[in-house]
């Protein structure tokens, strides 16, 4: 169990990894995402859950372990903290299963459907991440078009950006005419540069009321966005559905939801056409496979969320390779730099696609020397992510 820091705002301030080892010496890695407590406390939570419910079990008992942990303390309901803890343990079990059977995880989930996975990245400003604030790390509006062009030169055919910032504790909020004008200008400037050679993904994070989201969608429809992500907060599926019914832009959502039980109502309400669960939060690989099956029955696509470390990405790759309704893979630029240095080998990119690895388990091993050399500092041992805590 351990945590590591990252360059701020490119994949998160820190990442929490799980390592499980069997009696016969097989180790597997998992990752915990988005538990709203300080990382060292989250590590203790994982250790407590493992010692209480998992130690001594077979890693093959994923269904039984999952139900036992999910139902702990007689809760038996979606919870973001237990969801993250359970996900990290579950992913590590899958890594062990793959290594024990000498198979990549996708072969154990029905086999490979995709040899390579189309990828996209956020529009990160080119400036030093240490200089970024929460208001601008999703994209420098004044340099957005040029930055997208740089990503296209890297091979990307899709880029996501957030034209409405910041996000905060008092969302959803009414969006002003000035903000609407700025978002439309940003979209127009980028579309004028990329033409039809690059898909543009609107990456909002529930900042808007339903009415504001509909007003924004009507302004942006003519630029043919690939999707409109989480236009309103995730707590009211009827309002998400109201936005979906008011626009031709596909709605994408799901990164903050835990388990099939929270995502099923979103599908039933026709609130989203693209599901984006975070495998380090939603309940792990098998739970996400079940969710993808539900999405397939609703003619919805699956595009796993990533604002975490490389083990969640490895899990996303393995699952996505097995899905008929996979759409696109979120990446942190080309997953290189410090992010990539935490793996034993680089993520392989080819013409804007990630090549699916064939090695057993997740297909990647953590570079534990790098982890040990970059522990979470006292200054970063705080809940993540930071958000505006006063009304805007």
CSV table of C-alpha atoms in Angstrom, one decimal:
chain,number,residue,atom,x,y,z
A,1,UNK,CA,0.0,0.0,0.0
A,2,UNK,CA,1.5,3.4,-0.9
A,3,UNK,CA,0.9,6.8,-2.4
A,4,UNK,CA,3.0,8.9,-4.7
A,5,UNK,CA,2.9,12.6,-5.7
A,6,UNK,CA,2.6,13.8,-9.3
A,7,UNK,CA,3.1,17.0,-11.2
A,8,UNK,CA,0.1,19.0,-10.0
A,9,UNK,CA,-3.0,19.0,-12.3
A,10,UNK,CA,-1.7,16.5,-14.8
A,11,UNK,CA,-3.4,13.4,-13.5
A,12,UNK,CA,-3.9,14.6,-10.0
A,13,UNK,CA,-1.9,15.9,-7.1
A,14,UNK,CA,-1.2,12.4,-5.8
A,15,UNK,CA,-2.0,8.7,-6.6
A,16,UNK,CA,-2.8,5.9,-4.3
A,17,UNK,CA,-1.6,2.4,-5.3
A,18,UNK,CA,-2.4,-1.1,-3.8
A,19,UNK,CA,-0.1,-4.1,-3.9
A,20,UNK,CA,-1.4,-7.5,-2.9
A,21,UNK,CA,0.8,-10.6,-2.7
A,22,UNK,CA,-0.3,-14.2,-2.5
A,23,UNK,CA,1.2,-16.9,-0.4
A,24,UNK,CA,2.9,-18.3,-3.5
A,25,UNK,CA,4.5,-15.0,-4.2
A,26,UNK,CA,2.4,-13.5,-7.1
A,27,UNK,CA,1.9,-9.8,-6.7
A,28,UNK,CA,-0.8,-7.6,-8.2
A,29,UNK,CA,-1.3,-3.8,-8.4
A,30,UNK,CA,-4.5,-1.7,-8.0
A,31,UNK,CA,-5.3,1.9,-7.7
A,32,UNK,CA,-7.7,3.9,-5.5
A,33,UNK,CA,-9.3,7.0,-7.0
A,34,UNK,CA,-11.1,10.0,-5.5
A,35,UNK,CA,-11.6,9.0,-1.9
A,36,UNK,CA,-12.2,12.4,-0.2
A,37,UNK,CA,-9.7,12.1,2.6
A,38,UNK,CA,-6.0,12.6,2.9
A,39,UNK,CA,-3.9,10.0,1.1
A,40,UNK,CA,-2.2,8.5,4.2
A,41,UNK,CA,-5.6,8.1,5.8
A,42,UNK,CA,-6.9,6.4,2.7
A,43,UNK,CA,-4.0,4.0,2.8
A,44,UNK,CA,-5.0,3.0,6.3
A,45,UNK,CA,-8.6,2.6,5.1
A,46,UNK,CA,-7.5,0.2,2.4
A,47,UNK,CA,-5.3,-1.8,4.9
A,48,UNK,CA,-8.3,-2.0,7.3
A,49,UNK,CA,-10.7,-3.3,4.7
A,50,UNK,CA,-8.2,-5.8,3.4
A,51,UNK,CA,-7.4,-7.1,6.9
A,52,UNK,CA,-11.1,-7.3,7.8
A,53,UNK,CA,-12.6,-8.8,4.7
A,54,UNK,CA,-9.9,-10.0,2.2
A,55,UNK,CA,-6.9,-11.5,3.8
A,56,UNK,CA,-6.8,-15.2,3.5
A,57,UNK,CA,-9.2,-15.2,0.6
A,58,UNK,CA,-8.4,-16.4,-3.0
A,59,UNK,CA,-7.9,-13.5,-5.4
A,60,UNK,CA,-10.2,-15.5,-7.8
A,61,UNK,CA,-13.2,-14.9,-5.4
A,62,UNK,CA,-13.9,-11.4,-6.9
A,63,UNK,CA,-17.7,-11.7,-6.8
A,64,UNK,CA,-17.7,-12.9,-3.2
A,65,UNK,CA,-15.1,-10.4,-2.0
A,66,UNK,CA,-16.9,-7.6,-3.8
A,67,UNK,CA,-20.3,-8.3,-2.2
A,68,UNK,CA,-18.8,-8.7,1.2
A,69,UNK,CA,-16.9,-5.4,1.1
A,70,UNK,CA,-19.8,-3.6,-0.6
A,71,UNK,CA,-22.2,-4.8,2.1
A,72,UNK,CA,-19.9,-4.1,5.0
A,73,UNK,CA,-21.3,-2.4,8.1
A,74,UNK,CA,-24.8,-3.3,6.8
A,75,UNK,CA,-24.6,-0.5,4.2
A,76,UNK,CA,-25.1,-2.4,1.0
A,77,UNK,CA,-25.3,0.9,-1.0
A,78,UNK,CA,-23.0,2.9,-3.2
A,79,UNK,CA,-20.5,4.9,-1.2
A,80,UNK,CA,-17.6,6.9,-2.8
A,81,UNK,CA,-15.1,5.9,-0.1
A,82,UNK,CA,-15.7,2.2,0.0
A,83,UNK,CA,-16.1,2.3,-3.8
A,84,UNK,CA,-12.5,3.6,-4.1
A,85,UNK,CA,-11.1,1.2,-1.6
A,86,UNK,CA,-12.9,-1.8,-3.1
A,87,UNK,CA,-11.8,-0.8,-6.6
A,88,UNK,CA,-8.1,-0.7,-5.6
A,89,UNK,CA,-8.3,-4.2,-4.1
A,90,UNK,CA,-10.4,-5.6,-6.9
A,91,UNK,CA,-8.0,-4.4,-9.7
A,92,UNK,CA,-5.1,-5.9,-7.8
A,93,UNK,CA,-6.9,-9.2,-7.6
A,94,UNK,CA,-7.4,-9.2,-11.4
A,95,UNK,CA,-3.7,-8.5,-11.9
A,96,UNK,CA,-2.9,-11.5,-9.8
A,97,UNK,CA,-5.5,-13.7,-11.6
A,98,UNK,CA,-4.0,-12.7,-15.0
A,99,UNK,CA,-0.4,-13.5,-13.8
A,100,UNK,CA,-1.5,-16.8,-12.2
A,101,UNK,CA,-3.2,-17.9,-15.5
A,102,UNK,CA,-0.5,-16.3,-17.7
A,103,UNK,CA,-3.2,-14.3,-19.5
A,104,UNK,CA,-3.8,-10.6,-20.1
A,105,UNK,CA,-7.0,-9.5,-18.2
A,106,UNK,CA,-8.9,-8.8,-21.5
A,107,UNK,CA,-8.6,-12.5,-22.4
A,108,UNK,CA,-10.4,-13.3,-19.1
A,109,UNK,CA,-13.2,-10.9,-19.9
A,110,UNK,CA,-14.3,-12.4,-23.2
A,111,UNK,CA,-11.2,-11.8,-25.3
A,112,UNK,CA,-9.8,-8.9,-27.3
A,113,UNK,CA,-12.2,-6.9,-29.4
A,114,UNK,CA,-9.8,-4.1,-30.2
A,115,UNK,CA,-6.1,-4.3,-31.0
A,116,UNK,CA,-5.6,-0.6,-30.3
A,117,UNK,CA,-7.7,2.0,-28.6
A,118,UNK,CA,-8.4,5.5,-29.9
A,119,UNK,CA,-7.1,8.0,-27.3
A,120,UNK,CA,-7.7,11.6,-26.4
A,121,UNK,CA,-6.1,14.0,-23.9
A,122,UNK,CA,-7.2,17.1,-22.0
A,123,UNK,CA,-6.0,20.4,-23.3
A,124,UNK,CA,-3.3,21.2,-20.8
A,125,UNK,CA,-1.5,24.5,-21.1
A,126,UNK,CA,2.1,24.3,-22.1
A,127,UNK,CA,3.3,26.3,-19.1
A,128,UNK,CA,4.9,24.6,-16.1
A,129,UNK,CA,2.2,22.7,-14.2
A,130,UNK,CA,3.6,24.1,-10.9
A,131,UNK,CA,2.4,27.5,-12.1
A,132,UNK,CA,-1.2,26.5,-12.9
A,133,UNK,CA,-4.2,27.4,-10.8
A,134,UNK,CA,-7.4,25.5,-10.4
A,135,UNK,CA,-9.0,28.0,-12.6
A,136,UNK,CA,-6.8,27.5,-15.7
A,137,UNK,CA,-5.3,24.0,-15.6
A,138,UNK,CA,-8.0,22.6,-17.9
A,139,UNK,CA,-7.0,24.9,-20.7
A,140,UNK,CA,-5.6,28.4,-21.5
A,141,UNK,CA,-8.4,29.9,-23.4
A,142,UNK,CA,-6.2,32.5,-25.1
A,143,UNK,CA,-3.9,29.8,-26.5
A,144,UNK,CA,-6.3,26.9,-26.8
A,145,UNK,CA,-6.4,26.6,-30.6
A,146,UNK,CA,-2.6,26.5,-30.9
A,147,UNK,CA,-2.3,24.0,-28.1
A,148,UNK,CA,-4.8,21.7,-29.8
A,149,UNK,CA,-2.8,21.9,-32.9
A,150,UNK,CA,0.3,20.7,-31.0
A,151,UNK,CA,-1.7,17.7,-29.7
A,152,UNK,CA,-2.7,16.9,-33.3
A,153,UNK,CA,0.9,17.0,-34.3
A,154,UNK,CA,1.5,14.3,-31.5
A,155,UNK,CA,-1.1,12.1,-33.3
A,156,UNK,CA,-4.2,12.9,-31.3
A,157,UNK,CA,-7.5,13.0,-33.3
A,158,UNK,CA,-9.5,14.1,-30.3
A,159,UNK,CA,-8.9,16.7,-27.5
A,160,UNK,CA,-11.1,17.6,-24.5
A,161,UNK,CA,-11.3,20.9,-22.8
A,162,UNK,CA,-13.4,22.7,-20.2
A,163,UNK,CA,-14.7,26.1,-21.5
A,164,UNK,CA,-16.4,26.9,-18.2
A,165,UNK,CA,-14.3,27.3,-15.1
A,166,UNK,CA,-13.8,27.1,-12.2
A,167,UNK,CA,-15.7,24.2,-10.6
A,168,UNK,CA,-16.6,24.6,-6.9
A,169,UNK,CA,-18.5,23.5,-3.9
A,170,UNK,CA,-21.5,25.7,-4.7
A,171,UNK,CA,-22.2,24.3,-8.1
A,172,UNK,CA,-24.5,24.2,-10.0
A,173,UNK,CA,-24.7,27.8,-10.8
A,174,UNK,CA,-26.2,30.2,-13.3
A,175,UNK,CA,-23.7,31.0,-16.1
A,176,UNK,CA,-23.4,34.6,-17.2
A,177,UNK,CA,-23.6,35.9,-20.7
A,178,UNK,CA,-19.9,36.7,-20.5
A,179,UNK,CA,-19.0,33.1,-19.7
A,180,UNK,CA,-21.3,31.8,-22.4
A,181,UNK,CA,-19.6,34.2,-25.0
A,182,UNK,CA,-16.2,33.0,-23.9
A,183,UNK,CA,-17.0,29.4,-24.2
A,184,UNK,CA,-18.5,29.8,-27.6
A,185,UNK,CA,-15.4,31.8,-28.8
A,186,UNK,CA,-13.1,29.2,-27.5
A,187,UNK,CA,-15.0,26.4,-29.3
A,188,UNK,CA,-15.1,28.5,-32.5
A,189,UNK,CA,-11.4,29.3,-32.4
A,190,UNK,CA,-10.5,25.7,-32.0
A,191,UNK,CA,-12.9,24.4,-34.7
A,192,UNK,CA,-11.6,27.0,-37.2
A,193,UNK,CA,-8.1,25.6,-36.6
A,194,UNK,CA,-8.7,21.9,-36.6
A,195,UNK,CA,-11.5,21.7,-39.2
A,196,UNK,CA,-12.9,18.1,-39.3
A,197,UNK,CA,-9.5,16.5,-38.4
A,198,UNK,CA,-10.0,16.5,-34.7
A,199,UNK,CA,-13.0,15.7,-32.4
A,200,UNK,CA,-13.6,18.3,-29.7
A,201,UNK,CA,-14.9,17.1,-26.3
A,202,UNK,CA,-16.6,19.5,-24.0
A,203,UNK,CA,-15.3,18.6,-20.5
A,204,UNK,CA,-17.5,20.4,-18.0
A,205,UNK,CA,-17.8,19.1,-14.5
A,206,UNK,CA,-21.3,19.9,-13.3
A,207,UNK,CA,-20.8,23.6,-12.9
A,208,UNK,CA,-24.1,24.6,-14.5
A,209,UNK,CA,-27.8,24.5,-13.7
A,210,UNK,CA,-29.8,22.6,-16.3
A,211,UNK,CA,-31.0,25.8,-17.9
A,212,UNK,CA,-27.5,27.2,-18.2
A,213,UNK,CA,-26.2,23.9,-19.7
A,214,UNK,CA,-29.0,23.9,-22.3
A,215,UNK,CA,-28.2,27.5,-23.2
A,216,UNK,CA,-24.5,26.6,-23.6
A,217,UNK,CA,-25.3,23.5,-25.6
A,218,UNK,CA,-27.4,25.5,-28.1
A,219,UNK,CA,-24.5,27.8,-28.7
A,220,UNK,CA,-22.0,25.0,-29.2
A,221,UNK,CA,-24.1,22.6,-31.3
A,222,UNK,CA,-23.1,24.2,-34.6
A,223,UNK,CA,-19.5,23.3,-33.9
A,224,UNK,CA,-20.4,19.6,-33.7
A,225,UNK,CA,-18.8,18.6,-30.3
A,226,UNK,CA,-18.0,14.9,-29.8
A,227,UNK,CA,-19.8,15.0,-26.4
A,228,UNK,CA,-21.0,17.3,-23.6
A,229,UNK,CA,-19.6,15.9,-20.3
A,230,UNK,CA,-21.4,16.1,-17.0
A,231,UNK,CA,-23.2,19.3,-17.8
A,232,UNK,CA,-24.9,19.3,-14.4
A,233,UNK,CA,-23.9,17.6,-11.1
A,234,UNK,CA,-24.5,13.8,-10.9
A,235,UNK,CA,-27.1,13.8,-8.1
A,236,UNK,CA,-30.2,14.4,-10.2
A,237,UNK,CA,-30.6,12.0,-13.2
A,238,UNK,CA,-33.9,13.7,-14.3
A,239,UNK,CA,-32.1,17.1,-14.7
A,240,UNK,CA,-29.3,15.4,-16.6
A,241,UNK,CA,-31.9,13.8,-18.9
A,242,UNK,CA,-33.6,17.2,-19.4
A,243,UNK,CA,-30.3,18.5,-20.8
A,244,UNK,CA,-29.8,15.4,-22.9
A,245,UNK,CA,-33.3,15.8,-24.5
A,246,UNK,CA,-32.7,19.5,-25.2
A,247,UNK,CA,-29.5,19.0,-27.3
A,248,UNK,CA,-28.2,16.9,-30.2
A,249,UNK,CA,-24.8,16.7,-28.5
A,250,UNK,CA,-24.3,13.3,-26.8
A,251,UNK,CA,-24.1,13.6,-23.0
A,252,UNK,CA,-21.2,11.8,-21.3
A,253,UNK,CA,-21.3,11.2,-17.5
A,254,UNK,CA,-20.4,8.8,-14.8
A,255,UNK,CA,-17.0,9.6,-13.3
A,256,UNK,CA,-18.4,10.4,-9.9
A,257,UNK,CA,-20.7,7.4,-9.7
A,258,UNK,CA,-20.2,4.2,-7.8
A,259,UNK,CA,-21.4,0.8,-8.9
A,260,UNK,CA,-24.1,-0.4,-11.3
A,261,UNK,CA,-26.7,0.8,-8.9
A,262,UNK,CA,-25.9,4.5,-9.4
A,263,UNK,CA,-25.4,4.2,-13.2
A,264,UNK,CA,-28.5,2.2,-14.0
A,265,UNK,CA,-30.9,5.1,-13.3
A,266,UNK,CA,-28.8,7.3,-15.5
A,267,UNK,CA,-29.3,4.9,-18.4
A,268,UNK,CA,-33.0,4.4,-17.7
A,269,UNK,CA,-33.6,8.1,-17.7
A,270,UNK,CA,-31.7,8.5,-21.0
A,271,UNK,CA,-29.5,11.0,-19.2
A,272,UNK,CA,-26.3,9.9,-20.9
A,273,UNK,CA,-25.3,8.2,-24.2
A,274,UNK,CA,-21.7,7.8,-23.1
A,275,UNK,CA,-20.7,6.3,-19.8
A,276,UNK,CA,-17.4,7.4,-18.1
A,277,UNK,CA,-16.9,5.4,-14.9
A,278,UNK,CA,-13.6,5.7,-13.1
A,279,UNK,CA,-12.4,2.1,-12.6
A,280,UNK,CA,-10.6,3.2,-9.4
A,281,UNK,CA,-13.9,4.4,-7.9
A,282,UNK,CA,-16.8,2.6,-9.5
A,283,UNK,CA,-16.0,-0.8,-8.1
A,284,UNK,CA,-13.2,-2.1,-10.2
A,285,UNK,CA,-12.9,-4.1,-13.5
A,286,UNK,CA,-15.7,-6.6,-13.2
A,287,UNK,CA,-18.2,-4.0,-12.0
A,288,UNK,CA,-17.3,-1.8,-14.9
A,289,UNK,CA,-17.7,-4.8,-17.3
A,290,UNK,CA,-21.2,-5.2,-16.0
A,291,UNK,CA,-21.9,-1.5,-16.5
A,292,UNK,CA,-20.6,-1.7,-20.0
A,293,UNK,CA,-23.0,-4.5,-20.7
A,294,UNK,CA,-25.9,-2.4,-19.4
A,295,UNK,CA,-24.8,0.4,-21.6
A,296,UNK,CA,-24.6,-1.9,-24.6
A,297,UNK,CA,-28.3,-2.8,-24.1
A,298,UNK,CA,-29.2,0.9,-24.2
A,299,UNK,CA,-27.1,1.6,-27.3
A,300,UNK,CA,-24.7,3.6,-25.1
A,301,UNK,CA,-21.0,3.8,-25.4
A,302,UNK,CA,-18.3,3.3,-22.8
A,303,UNK,CA,-15.3,5.6,-22.3
A,304,UNK,CA,-13.5,5.1,-19.0
A,305,UNK,CA,-12.5,8.2,-17.0
A,306,UNK,CA,-8.9,9.0,-16.2
A,307,UNK,CA,-7.6,11.7,-13.9
A,308,UNK,CA,-5.5,9.3,-11.9
A,309,UNK,CA,-2.3,7.3,-12.1
A,310,UNK,CA,-1.0,4.7,-14.5
A,311,UNK,CA,-2.5,1.6,-12.8
A,312,UNK,CA,-6.1,2.9,-13.4
A,313,UNK,CA,-5.1,3.6,-17.0
A,314,UNK,CA,-3.8,0.0,-17.3
A,315,UNK,CA,-7.1,-1.3,-16.0
A,316,UNK,CA,-8.9,1.0,-18.4
A,317,UNK,CA,-6.9,-0.4,-21.3
A,318,UNK,CA,-7.6,-4.1,-20.4
A,319,UNK,CA,-11.3,-3.6,-20.0
A,320,UNK,CA,-11.7,-1.4,-23.0
A,321,UNK,CA,-10.0,-3.9,-25.2
A,322,UNK,CA,-12.8,-6.4,-24.4
A,323,UNK,CA,-15.8,-4.1,-25.0
A,324,UNK,CA,-17.8,-4.0,-28.2
A,325,UNK,CA,-19.2,-0.6,-27.2
A,326,UNK,CA,-15.8,1.0,-26.3
A,327,UNK,CA,-15.6,4.6,-27.7
A,328,UNK,CA,-12.4,6.4,-26.7
A,329,UNK,CA,-9.7,6.2,-24.1
A,330,UNK,CA,-8.9,9.1,-21.8
A,331,UNK,CA,-5.1,9.7,-21.4
A,332,UNK,CA,-2.8,12.2,-19.7
A,333,UNK,CA,-1.3,13.6,-22.8
A,334,UNK,CA,0.9,10.7,-24.1
A,335,UNK,CA,1.3,9.2,-20.6
A,336,UNK,CA,5.0,9.9,-20.5
A,337,UNK,CA,7.1,12.1,-18.2
A,338,UNK,CA,6.7,11.4,-14.5
A,339,UNK,CA,3.4,9.5,-15.1
A,340,UNK,CA,5.1,7.1,-17.5
A,341,UNK,CA,8.2,6.7,-15.3
A,342,UNK,CA,6.1,4.9,-12.7
A,343,UNK,CA,5.7,1.9,-15.0
A,344,UNK,CA,8.2,-0.7,-16.0
A,345,UNK,CA,7.7,0.1,-19.7
A,346,UNK,CA,6.0,3.0,-21.6
A,347,UNK,CA,2.4,3.1,-22.8
A,348,UNK,CA,2.7,2.4,-26.5
A,349,UNK,CA,1.1,5.0,-28.8
A,350,UNK,CA,0.5,4.7,-32.5
A,351,UNK,CA,-1.2,7.3,-34.6
A,352,UNK,CA,-3.3,8.6,-31.7
A,353,UNK,CA,-4.1,5.1,-30.4
A,354,UNK,CA,-2.9,3.1,-27.5
A,355,UNK,CA,-1.7,-0.4,-28.4
A,356,UNK,CA,-3.2,-3.1,-26.1
A,357,UNK,CA,-0.4,-5.0,-24.3
A,358,UNK,CA,-0.3,-8.8,-24.4
A,359,UNK,CA,1.6,-9.5,-21.2
A,360,UNK,CA,-0.3,-11.3,-18.3
A,361,UNK,CA,-2.4,-9.3,-15.9
A,362,UNK,CA,-2.6,-5.6,-16.3
A,363,UNK,CA,0.3,-5.8,-18.7
A,364,UNK,CA,2.4,-3.3,-16.7
A,365,UNK,CA,4.4,-3.4,-13.5
A,366,UNK,CA,4.9,-0.4,-11.2
A,367,UNK,CA,8.4,1.0,-10.9
A,368,UNK,CA,8.5,0.7,-7.1
A,369,UNK,CA,11.9,2.5,-6.9
A,370,UNK,CA,10.3,5.6,-8.4
A,371,UNK,CA,7.3,5.2,-6.0
A,372,UNK,CA,9.6,5.0,-3.0
A,373,UNK,CA,11.6,8.0,-4.2
A,374,UNK,CA,8.4,10.2,-4.5
A,375,UNK,CA,6.2,9.7,-1.4
A,376,UNK,CA,3.4,12.1,-0.7
A,377,UNK,CA,4.8,15.0,1.2
A,378,UNK,CA,3.2,16.5,4.3
A,379,UNK,CA,2.0,19.5,2.3
A,380,UNK,CA,0.1,17.2,-0.1
A,381,UNK,CA,-1.4,14.9,2.6
A,382,UNK,CA,-4.8,16.7,2.3
A,383,UNK,CA,-8.1,15.7,0.6
A,384,UNK,CA,-8.2,16.0,-3.2
A,385,UNK,CA,-9.2,17.8,-5.3
A,386,UNK,CA,-9.1,21.4,-4.1
A,387,UNK,CA,-12.2,23.3,-5.1
A,388,UNK,CA,-13.6,26.8,-4.7
A,389,UNK,CA,-15.3,26.7,-1.3
A,390,UNK,CA,-17.1,30.1,-1.5
A,391,UNK,CA,-19.9,31.2,-3.8
A,392,UNK,CA,-18.6,32.7,-7.1
